[in-house]
Coordinates of N, CA, C and O and ligand atoms in Angstrom, one line a residue:
M1 N 87.1 95.9 117.9 CA 87.3 96.6 116.6 C 86.4 97.8 116.6 O 85.3 97.7 116.9
R2 N 87.0 98.9 116.1 CA 86.2 100.1 116.0 C 86.3 100.7 114.6 O 87.2 100.4 113.8
R3 N 85.3 101.4 114.3 CA 85.3 102.1 112.9 C 86.5 103.1 112.9 O 86.7 103.8 113.9
I4 N 87.2 103.1 111.8 CA 88.3 103.9 111.6 C 88.1 104.8 110.3 O 87.7 104.3 109.3
N5 N 88.3 106.1 110.5 CA 88.2 107.0 109.3 C 89.5 107.0 108.6 O 90.5 107.4 109.1
R6 N 89.5 106.5 107.3 CA 90.7 106.5 106.6 C 91.0 107.9 106.1 O 90.2 108.6 105.5
P7 N 92.3 108.4 106.4 CA 92.7 109.7 106.0 C 93.0 109.6 104.5 O 93.2 108.6 103.9
S8 N 93.1 110.8 103.9 CA 93.6 110.8 102.5 C 95.1 110.5 102.5 O 95.8 110.7 103.5
C9 N 95.6 109.9 101.4 CA 97.0 109.5 101.4 C 97.9 110.7 101.3 O 97.8 111.5 100.4
P10 N 98.8 110.9 102.3 CA 99.6 112.2 102.4 C 100.6 112.2 101.3 O 101.0 113.3 100.8
N11 N 101.1 111.0 100.8 CA 102.2 111.1 99.9 C 102.0 110.0 98.8 O 102.6 108.9 98.7
P12 N 101.1 110.4 97.8 CA 100.7 109.4 96.8 C 101.8 109.0 95.9 O 101.9 107.9 95.3
T13 N 102.8 109.9 95.7 CA 103.9 109.6 94.8 C 104.8 108.5 95.4 O 105.2 107.6 94.7
A14 N 105.0 108.5 96.7 CA 105.8 107.5 97.4 C 105.0 106.2 97.4 O 105.6 105.1 97.3
L15 N 103.7 106.3 97.4 CA 102.9 105.1 97.5 C 103.0 104.2 96.2 O 102.9 103.0 96.3
V16 N 103.3 104.8 95.1 CA 103.4 104.1 93.9 C 104.5 103.0 93.9 O 104.3 101.9 93.3
T17 N 105.5 103.2 94.7 CA 106.6 102.2 94.8 C 106.8 101.6 96.2 O 107.5 100.6 96.3
N18 N 106.3 102.2 97.2 CA 106.5 101.8 98.6 C 105.2 101.9 99.4 O 104.8 103.0 99.8
Y19 N 104.6 100.7 99.6 CA 103.3 100.8 100.3 C 103.4 101.2 101.8 O 102.4 101.5 102.4
K20 N 104.7 101.1 102.3 CA 104.8 101.4 103.7 C 105.7 102.6 103.9 O 106.5 102.7 104.9
H21 N 105.7 103.5 103.0 CA 106.5 104.8 103.1 C 106.1 105.5 104.4 O 104.9 105.5 104.8
P22 N 107.1 106.0 105.2 CA 106.9 106.6 106.5 C 105.8 107.6 106.5 O 105.0 107.6 107.5
D23 N 105.7 108.5 105.5 CA 104.6 109.5 105.5 C 103.2 108.9 105.6 O 102.4 109.3 106.3
N24 N 103.1 107.9 104.8 CA 101.8 107.2 104.6 C 101.5 106.3 105.8 O 100.3 106.3 106.3
K25 N 102.5 105.7 106.3 CA 102.3 104.8 107.4 C 101.9 105.6 108.6 O 101.0 105.3 109.4
E26 N 102.5 106.8 108.8 CA 102.2 107.6 109.9 C 100.7 108.0 109.9 O 100.0 108.0 111.0
A27 N 100.2 108.3 108.7 CA 98.8 108.7 108.6 C 97.9 107.5 109.1 O 96.9 107.8 109.8
L28 N 98.2 106.3 108.7 CA 97.4 105.2 109.1 C 97.6 104.9 110.6 O 96.6 104.5 111.2
V29 N 98.8 105.0 111.1 CA 99.0 104.8 112.5 C 98.1 105.8 113.3 O 97.5 105.4 114.3
N30 N 98.1 107.1 112.9 CA 97.3 108.1 113.6 C 95.8 107.8 113.5 O 95.1 108.1 114.4
A31 N 95.4 107.4 112.3 CA 94.0 107.2 112.1 C 93.4 106.1 113.1 O 92.2 106.3 113.5
S32 N 94.2 105.1 113.4 CA 93.7 104.1 114.4 C 94.2 104.4 115.8 O 94.1 103.5 116.6
F33 N 94.7 105.6 116.0 CA 95.2 106.0 117.4 C 96.3 105.0 117.9 O 96.3 104.6 119.0
E34 N 97.1 104.6 116.9 CA 98.3 103.8 117.2 C 97.9 102.3 117.6 O 98.7 101.6 118.2
K35 N 96.6 102.0 117.4 CA 96.1 100.7 117.8 C 96.0 99.8 116.5 O 95.8 100.3 115.4
C36 N 96.1 98.5 116.7 CA 95.9 97.5 115.6 C 94.4 97.7 115.2 O 93.5 97.7 116.0
S37 N 94.2 97.8 113.9 CA 92.9 98.0 113.4 C 91.9 96.8 113.6 O 90.7 97.0 113.6
Y38 N 92.5 95.7 113.9 CA 91.7 94.5 114.2 C 91.5 94.2 115.7 O 90.3 94.1 116.1
C39 N 92.6 94.1 116.4 CA 92.4 93.7 117.8 C 92.5 94.9 118.8 O 92.3 94.6 120.0
E40 N 92.7 96.1 118.4 CA 92.7 97.3 119.3 C 93.8 97.3 120.3 O 93.7 98.0 121.3
S41 N 94.8 96.5 120.1 CA 96.0 96.5 121.0 C 96.8 97.8 120.6 O 97.0 98.1 119.4
E42 N 97.4 98.4 121.6 CA 98.3 99.6 121.3 C 99.6 99.0 120.8 O 100.3 98.3 121.5
V43 N 99.8 99.2 119.5 CA 100.9 98.6 118.9 C 102.3 99.3 119.1 O 103.3 98.8 119.4
T44 N 102.2 100.6 119.0 CA 103.5 101.4 118.9 C 104.2 101.5 120.3 O 105.3 101.9 120.4
H45 N 103.5 101.0 121.4 CA 104.2 100.9 122.7 C 105.3 99.8 122.6 O 106.2 99.9 123.4
I46 N 105.1 98.9 121.7 CA 105.9 97.7 121.7 C 106.9 97.7 120.5 O 108.1 97.5 120.6
Y47 N 106.3 98.0 119.3 CA 107.2 98.1 118.1 C 106.5 99.0 117.1 O 105.5 99.6 117.4
F48 N 107.1 99.1 115.9 CA 106.6 100.1 114.9 C 105.3 99.7 114.3 O 104.6 100.5 113.8
G49 N 104.9 98.4 114.3 CA 103.6 98.0 113.7 C 103.8 97.7 112.3 O 104.8 98.0 111.6
D50 N 102.8 97.0 111.7 CA 102.8 96.5 110.3 C 101.8 97.3 109.5 O 100.7 97.6 110.0
I51 N 102.1 97.5 108.2 CA 101.1 97.9 107.3 C 100.7 96.7 106.5 O 101.6 96.0 106.0
E52 N 99.4 96.3 106.6 CA 99.0 95.1 105.9 C 98.1 95.4 104.7 O 97.6 96.5 104.6
H53 N 98.0 94.4 103.9 CA 97.1 94.5 102.7 C 95.7 93.8 103.1 O 95.7 92.6 103.5
I54 N 94.7 94.6 103.1 CA 93.4 94.0 103.5 C 93.0 92.9 102.6 O 92.7 91.8 103.0
R55 N 93.1 93.1 101.3 CA 93.1 92.0 100.3 C 94.6 91.6 100.1 O 95.3 92.5 99.6
P56 N 95.0 90.4 100.4 CA 96.4 90.0 100.4 C 97.1 90.3 99.0 O 96.5 90.0 98.0
K57 N 98.3 90.8 99.1 CA 98.9 91.2 97.8 C 99.3 90.0 97.0 O 99.5 90.0 95.8
S58 N 99.4 88.8 97.6 CA 99.7 87.6 96.9 C 98.6 87.2 96.0 O 98.8 86.6 94.9
K59 N 97.4 87.5 96.4 CA 96.2 87.1 95.6 C 95.7 88.3 94.7 O 95.0 88.1 93.7
Y60 N 96.0 89.5 95.2 CA 95.6 90.7 94.5 C 96.8 91.6 94.2 O 96.9 92.7 94.8
P61 N 97.7 91.2 93.4 CA 99.0 92.0 93.2 C 98.7 93.4 92.7 O 99.4 94.3 93.0
N62 N 97.5 93.6 92.0 CA 97.2 94.9 91.5 C 96.8 95.9 92.6 O 96.7 97.1 92.4
L63 N 96.6 95.3 93.8 CA 96.2 96.2 95.0 C 97.3 96.4 96.0 O 97.1 97.0 97.0
E64 N 98.5 96.0 95.6 CA 99.7 96.2 96.5 C 99.9 97.6 96.9 O 100.2 97.9 98.0
F65 N 99.7 98.5 95.9 CA 100.0 100.0 96.2 C 98.7 100.8 96.2 O 98.8 102.0 95.8
E66 N 97.7 100.2 96.5 CA 96.3 100.8 96.5 C 96.0 101.3 98.0 O 95.9 100.5 98.9
W67 N 95.9 102.6 98.1 CA 95.7 103.2 99.5 C 94.5 102.5 100.2 O 94.6 102.3 101.4
S68 N 93.4 102.3 99.5 CA 92.2 101.8 100.2 C 92.4 100.4 100.6 O 91.5 99.8 101.3
N69 N 93.5 99.7 100.2 CA 93.7 98.3 100.6 C 94.7 98.2 101.7 O 95.0 97.1 102.1
L70 N 95.2 99.3 102.3 CA 96.2 99.2 103.3 C 95.6 99.5 104.7 O 94.7 100.3 104.8
G71 N 96.1 98.8 105.7 CA 95.6 99.0 107.1 C 96.8 98.9 108.1 O 97.8 98.3 107.7
F72 N 96.6 99.5 109.2 CA 97.6 99.4 110.3 C 97.2 98.2 111.3 O 96.1 98.3 111.8
V73 N 98.1 97.3 111.5 CA 97.8 96.1 112.3 C 99.0 95.7 113.1 O 100.2 96.1 112.9
C74 N 98.8 94.9 114.1 CA 99.9 94.3 114.9 C 100.4 93.0 114.2 O 99.7 92.5 113.3
A75 N 101.6 92.6 114.5 CA 102.2 91.5 113.8 C 101.4 90.2 114.0 O 101.3 89.3 113.1
T76 N 100.8 90.0 115.2 CA 100.1 88.8 115.5 C 98.8 88.7 114.6 O 98.5 87.6 114.1
C77 N 98.0 89.8 114.5 CA 96.9 89.7 113.6 C 97.3 89.6 112.2 O 96.7 88.8 111.4
N78 N 98.4 90.2 111.8 CA 98.9 90.2 110.4 C 99.3 88.7 110.1 O 98.9 88.2 109.1
N79 N 100.0 88.1 111.0 CA 100.4 86.7 110.8 C 99.2 85.7 110.8 O 99.1 84.8 110.0
A80 N 98.2 86.0 111.6 CA 97.1 85.1 111.7 C 96.3 85.2 110.4 O 95.8 84.2 109.8
K81 N 96.1 86.4 109.9 CA 95.3 86.7 108.7 C 96.1 86.2 107.5 O 95.5 85.6 106.6
S82 N 97.4 86.4 107.5 CA 98.3 85.9 106.5 C 97.8 86.3 105.1 O 97.4 87.4 104.8
N83 N 97.7 85.3 104.2 CA 97.2 85.6 102.8 C 95.8 85.0 102.6 O 95.4 84.8 101.5
K84 N 95.1 84.8 103.7 CA 93.8 84.3 103.6 C 92.8 85.4 103.2 O 93.0 86.6 103.7
Y85 N 91.9 85.2 102.4 CA 90.8 86.1 102.1 C 89.8 85.5 101.2 O 90.2 85.0 100.1
D86 N 88.6 85.5 101.6 CA 87.5 84.9 100.8 C 86.6 86.0 100.3 O 85.9 86.6 101.1
E87 N 86.6 86.2 99.0 CA 85.8 87.2 98.4 C 84.3 87.1 98.7 O 83.6 88.1 98.8
G88 N 83.9 85.8 98.9 CA 82.5 85.6 99.2 C 82.1 85.9 100.7 O 81.0 86.2 101.0
T89 N 83.1 85.8 101.6 CA 82.9 86.1 103.0 C 84.1 87.0 103.5 O 85.0 86.5 104.2
P90 N 84.1 88.2 103.0 CA 85.3 89.0 103.3 C 85.4 89.4 104.8 O 84.3 89.5 105.5
Y91 N 86.6 89.6 105.3 CA 86.8 90.0 106.7 C 86.2 91.4 106.8 O 86.1 92.2 105.9
I92 N 85.8 91.7 108.0 CA 85.2 93.0 108.3 C 86.3 94.1 108.1 O 87.4 93.9 108.6
N93 N 86.0 95.1 107.4 CA 87.0 96.1 107.1 C 86.7 97.4 107.9 O 85.8 98.1 107.5
P94 N 87.4 97.6 109.0 CA 87.0 98.7 109.9 C 87.2 100.1 109.2 O 86.7 101.1 109.8
Y95 N 87.9 100.1 108.1 CA 88.1 101.4 107.4 C 86.9 101.7 106.5 O 86.8 102.8 106.0
E96 N 86.1 100.7 106.3 CA 84.9 101.0 105.4 C 83.6 100.6 106.1 O 82.5 101.0 105.6
E97 N 83.6 99.9 107.1 CA 82.4 99.4 107.8 C 82.4 99.6 109.2 O 83.5 99.7 109.8
N98 N 81.2 99.6 109.8 CA 81.2 99.7 111.3 C 81.1 98.4 111.9 O 80.2 97.6 111.8
P99 N 82.2 98.0 112.7 CA 82.2 96.7 113.3 C 81.0 96.4 114.2 O 80.6 95.2 114.4
D100 N 80.4 97.4 114.7 CA 79.2 97.3 115.5 C 78.1 96.5 114.8 O 77.2 96.0 115.4
D101 N 78.1 96.6 113.4 CA 77.0 96.0 112.6 C 77.3 94.4 112.6 O 76.4 93.7 112.2
F102 N 78.5 94.0 112.9 CA 78.8 92.6 112.8 C 79.1 91.9 114.1 O 79.0 90.7 114.2
L103 N 79.6 92.7 115.0 CA 80.2 92.1 116.2 C 79.6 92.6 117.5 O 79.1 93.8 117.5
I104 N 79.7 91.8 118.6 CA 79.3 92.3 119.9 C 80.4 91.8 120.9 O 81.1 90.8 120.6
A105 N 80.5 92.5 122.0 CA 81.4 92.1 123.1 C 80.6 91.4 124.2 O 79.6 92.0 124.6
V106 N 80.9 90.2 124.5 CA 80.3 89.5 125.6 C 81.4 89.3 126.7 O 82.2 88.4 126.6
G107 N 81.4 90.2 127.7 CA 82.5 90.2 128.6 C 83.8 90.4 127.9 O 83.9 91.4 127.1
V108 N 84.7 89.5 128.0 CA 86.0 89.7 127.3 C 86.0 89.0 125.9 O 87.0 89.1 125.2
F109 N 84.9 88.4 125.6 CA 84.9 87.6 124.3 C 84.2 88.5 123.2 O 83.3 89.2 123.4
L110 N 84.8 88.4 122.0 CA 84.3 89.0 120.9 C 83.4 88.0 120.2 O 83.8 86.8 119.9
K111 N 82.2 88.3 119.9 CA 81.2 87.4 119.3 C 80.7 88.0 118.0 O 80.5 89.2 117.9
N112 N 80.3 87.1 117.1 CA 79.6 87.7 115.9 C 78.1 87.9 116.2 O 77.6 87.2 117.1
K113 N 77.5 88.8 115.6 CA 76.1 89.0 115.8 C 75.4 87.7 115.2 O 75.9 87.1 114.2
Q114 N 74.3 87.4 115.7 CA 73.5 86.2 115.4 C 73.6 85.9 113.9 O 73.1 86.7 113.1
G115 N 74.2 84.8 113.5 CA 74.2 84.4 112.1 C 75.1 85.1 111.2 O 75.1 84.9 110.0
N116 N 75.9 86.0 111.7 CA 76.7 86.8 110.9 C 78.1 86.1 110.6 O 79.0 86.1 111.4
E117 N 78.1 85.6 109.4 CA 79.3 84.7 109.0 C 80.5 85.5 108.8 O 81.6 85.1 109.0
R118 N 80.4 86.7 108.3 CA 81.6 87.6 108.1 C 82.2 87.9 109.4 O 83.5 87.8 109.6
G119 N 81.4 88.2 110.4 CA 81.9 88.4 111.8 C 82.6 87.2 112.3 O 83.7 87.2 112.9
E120 N 81.9 86.0 112.1 CA 82.4 84.8 112.6 C 83.8 84.4 112.0 O 84.7 84.0 112.7
L121 N 83.9 84.6 110.7 CA 85.1 84.2 110.1 C 86.3 85.2 110.4 O 87.4 84.8 110.6
T122 N 85.9 86.5 110.6 CA 86.9 87.5 111.0 C 87.5 87.1 112.4 O 88.7 87.1 112.6
I123 N 86.6 86.7 113.3 CA 87.1 86.4 114.7 C 87.9 85.1 114.6 O 89.0 85.0 115.2
L124 N 87.5 84.1 113.8 CA 88.2 82.8 113.7 C 89.5 83.0 113.1 O 90.6 82.6 113.7
D125 N 89.6 83.5 111.9 CA 90.9 83.6 111.1 C 91.9 84.5 111.7 O 93.1 84.3 111.7
I126 N 91.4 85.7 112.3 CA 92.4 86.6 112.8 C 92.6 86.3 114.3 O 93.4 87.0 115.0
R127 N 92.0 85.3 114.8 CA 92.1 84.8 116.2 C 91.9 86.0 117.2 O 92.7 86.3 118.0
L128 N 90.7 86.6 117.1 CA 90.5 87.7 117.9 C 90.0 87.4 119.3 O 89.7 88.3 120.1
N129 N 90.0 86.1 119.6 CA 89.8 85.7 121.0 C 91.0 84.9 121.5 O 90.8 84.0 122.3
R130 N 92.2 85.2 121.0 CA 93.3 84.5 121.5 C 93.6 84.8 123.0 O 93.2 85.9 123.4
P131 N 94.2 83.8 123.7 CA 94.3 84.0 125.1 C 95.0 85.3 125.6 O 94.5 85.9 126.6
E132 N 96.0 85.7 124.8 CA 96.7 87.0 125.3 C 95.7 88.2 125.2 O 95.8 89.1 126.1
L133 N 94.8 88.2 124.2 CA 93.8 89.3 124.2 C 92.8 89.2 125.3 O 92.4 90.2 125.9
L134 N 92.4 87.9 125.6 CA 91.4 87.8 126.6 C 91.9 88.3 127.9 O 91.3 89.0 128.7
E135 N 93.2 88.0 128.2 CA 93.9 88.4 129.4 C 94.0 89.9 129.5 O 93.7 90.5 130.5
K136 N 94.3 90.5 128.4 CA 94.5 92.0 128.4 C 93.1 92.7 128.6 O 93.0 93.6 129.3
R137 N 92.1 92.1 127.9 CA 90.7 92.7 128.1 C 90.2 92.5 129.5 O 89.6 93.4 130.1
Q138 N 90.5 91.4 130.1 CA 90.1 91.1 131.5 C 90.7 92.1 132.4 O 90.0 92.7 133.3
T139 N 92.0 92.4 132.3 CA 92.7 93.3 133.1 C 92.1 94.7 133.0 O 91.8 95.4 134.0
K140 N 91.8 95.1 131.8 CA 91.2 96.4 131.5 C 89.8 96.5 132.1 O 89.4 97.4 132.9
L141 N 89.0 95.5 131.9 CA 87.6 95.5 132.4 C 87.5 95.4 133.9 O 86.7 96.1 134.5
E142 N 88.4 94.7 134.5 CA 88.4 94.6 135.9 C 88.8 95.9 136.6 O 88.1 96.3 137.5
S143 N 89.7 96.6 136.0 CA 90.1 97.8 136.5 C 89.0 98.9 136.4 O 88.7 99.6 137.4
I144 N 88.3 98.9 135.3 CA 87.2 99.8 135.1 C 86.0 99.4 136.0 O 85.4 100.3 136.6
G145 N 85.8 98.1 136.1 CA 84.7 97.7 137.0 C 85.0 98.1 138.5 O 84.0 98.6 139.1
K146 N 86.2 98.1 138.9 CA 86.5 98.5 140.3 C 86.3 100.0 140.4 O 85.8 100.5 141.4
T147 N 86.7 100.8 139.4 CA 86.5 102.2 139.5 C 85.0 102.6 139.5 O 84.6 103.5 140.2
I148 N 84.2 101.8 138.7 CA 82.8 102.1 138.7 C 82.2 101.8 140.1 O 81.4 102.6 140.6
D149 N 82.6 100.7 140.7 CA 82.2 100.4 142.1 C 82.5 101.5 143.0 O 81.7 102.0 143.8
A150 N 83.8 102.0 143.0 CA 84.2 103.0 143.9 C 83.4 104.3 143.6 O 83.0 105.0 144.6
C151 N 83.1 104.6 142.4 CA 82.3 105.8 142.0 C 80.9 105.7 142.6 O 80.4 106.7 143.1
M152 N 80.4 104.5 142.6 CA 79.0 104.4 143.0 C 78.9 104.5 144.6 O 77.9 104.9 145.1
R153 N 80.1 104.2 145.2 CA 80.1 104.2 146.7 C 80.3 105.7 147.2 O 79.8 106.0 148.3
T154 N 81.0 106.5 146.5 CA 81.3 107.8 147.0 C 80.0 108.6 147.1 O 79.1 108.6 146.3
R155 N 80.0 109.4 148.2 CA 78.8 110.3 148.5 C 79.0 111.7 147.9 O 78.1 112.5 147.9
N156 N 80.3 112.0 147.6 CA 80.5 113.3 147.1 C 80.3 113.4 145.6 O 80.9 112.7 144.8
E157 N 79.3 114.2 145.3 CA 78.9 114.3 143.9 C 80.0 114.8 142.9 O 80.1 114.3 141.8
S158 N 80.8 115.7 143.4 CA 81.9 116.2 142.5 C 82.9 115.1 142.2 O 83.3 114.9 141.0
L159 N 83.3 114.4 143.2 CA 84.2 113.3 143.0 C 83.6 112.2 142.1 O 84.3 111.7 141.2
K160 N 82.4 112.0 142.4 CA 81.7 110.9 141.6 C 81.6 111.3 140.1 O 82.0 110.5 139.2
N161 N 81.2 112.6 139.9 CA 81.1 113.0 138.5 C 82.4 113.0 137.7 O 82.5 112.7 136.6
N162 N 83.4 113.5 138.5 CA 84.8 113.5 137.9 C 85.3 112.1 137.5 O 85.8 111.9 136.4
A163 N 85.1 111.2 138.4 CA 85.5 109.8 138.2 C 84.7 109.2 137.0 O 85.2 108.5 136.2
L164 N 83.4 109.5 137.0 CA 82.6 108.9 135.9 C 83.0 109.4 134.6 O 83.0 108.7 133.6
K165 N 83.4 110.7 134.6 CA 83.8 111.3 133.3 C 85.1 110.6 132.8 O 85.2 110.3 131.6
A166 N 86.0 110.3 133.7 CA 87.2 109.6 133.4 C 86.9 108.2 132.9 O 87.5 107.8 131.9
I167 N 86.0 107.5 133.5 CA 85.6 106.2 133.1 C 85.1 106.2 131.7 O 85.4 105.3 130.8
K168 N 84.2 107.1 131.5 CA 83.5 107.2 130.1 C 84.5 107.4 129.0 O 84.3 106.8 127.9
Q169 N 85.6 108.1 129.3 CA 86.6 108.3 128.3 C 87.3 107.0 127.8 O 87.8 106.9 126.7
E170 N 87.3 106.0 128.7 CA 87.9 104.7 128.4 C 87.1 104.0 127.3 O 87.6 103.0 126.7
G171 N 85.9 104.4 127.1 CA 85.1 103.8 126.0 C 85.3 104.5 124.7 O 84.7 104.1 123.7
N172 N 86.1 105.6 124.7 CA 86.3 106.3 123.4 C 87.2 105.5 122.4 O 88.0 104.7 122.9
E173 N 87.0 105.7 121.2 CA 87.7 104.9 120.1 C 89.2 105.0 120.2 O 89.9 104.1 119.6
D174 N 89.8 106.0 120.8 CA 91.2 106.1 120.9 C 91.8 105.2 122.0 O 93.0 105.1 122.1
K175 N 91.0 104.6 122.8 CA 91.5 103.8 123.9 C 91.6 102.4 123.6 O 90.8 101.8 122.9
E176 N 92.6 101.7 124.2 CA 92.8 100.3 124.0 C 91.6 99.5 124.4 O 91.0 99.7 125.5
Y177 N 91.2 98.5 123.6 CA 90.0 97.6 123.8 C 88.7 98.3 124.1 O 87.9 97.9 124.9
S178 N 88.6 99.5 123.5 CA 87.4 100.3 123.8 C 86.1 99.7 123.4 O 85.0 100.0 123.9
F179 N 86.2 98.7 122.4 CA 84.9 98.0 122.0 C 84.3 97.3 123.2 O 83.1 97.2 123.4
F180 N 85.2 96.7 124.0 CA 84.7 95.9 125.2 C 84.3 96.9 126.4 O 83.4 96.6 127.0
V181 N 85.1 97.9 126.5 CA 84.8 98.9 127.6 C 83.4 99.6 127.3 O 82.6 99.7 128.2
K182 N 83.2 99.9 126.0 CA 81.9 100.5 125.6 C 80.7 99.6 126.1 O 79.8 100.1 126.6
M183 N 80.9 98.3 125.8 CA 79.8 97.4 126.2 C 79.6 97.3 127.7 O 78.5 97.3 128.2
L184 N 80.7 97.4 128.4 CA 80.6 97.3 129.9 C 79.9 98.6 130.4 O 79.1 98.6 131.3
L185 N 80.3 99.7 129.8 CA 79.7 101.0 130.2 C 78.2 101.0 129.9 O 77.4 101.5 130.6
Q186 N 77.8 100.4 128.8 CA 76.4 100.3 128.4 C 75.6 99.4 129.4 O 74.5 99.8 129.8
L187 N 76.3 98.4 129.8 CA 75.7 97.5 130.8 C 75.4 98.2 132.1 O 74.3 98.0 132.7
H188 N 76.3 99.1 132.5 CA 76.1 99.9 133.7 C 75.3 101.1 133.4 O 75.2 102.0 134.3
Q189 N 74.8 101.3 132.2 CA 74.0 102.4 131.8 C 74.7 103.7 132.1 O 74.1 104.7 132.5
L190 N 76.0 103.7 131.8 CA 76.8 104.9 131.9 C 76.9 105.7 130.6 O 77.3 106.8 130.6
I191 N 76.7 105.0 129.5 CA 76.7 105.7 128.2 C 75.4 105.3 127.5 O 74.8 104.3 127.8
Ligands
ZN1 ZN1 96.1 93.0 116.3

């Protein structure tokens, strides 16, 4: 999960009656670089993606058309989260908070920072260590690990620097599973 900058609502008039109006949905899709705001999977490669209510509309009907309550997610995270929401232990909201303050990546696993219950509940309820995600993260980290090894072996400085630059970009917020890649790059002291 990465911090996402919420854009201003492009079409507030449409928002009043349609929380997933295409103009507004597009802005949210672009803000998270077409990735699910919770699991960082590239959503639009597979389907159009969901606009979800951070505080579920079944419990907070007055927030159904509230821009600050909308996020872009994949169907799996959306279904897992469903209408759950505990005001006392709210899920991490990447549009308002920095997930780095709550979560860490340990290899392919997402963990909460020591004693952080909000992080723990977010991982548990949204199933952020589900097998399909572990598999995807594993594939990504293995591929980057191999490239790092190859980089370290090359004796040509230009080739090495070029390859390292490409690897570092994989840790940028617009890349899939970048939260995990960032941690791997930090371990190798590349960032
Ligand atoms: Zn997701």
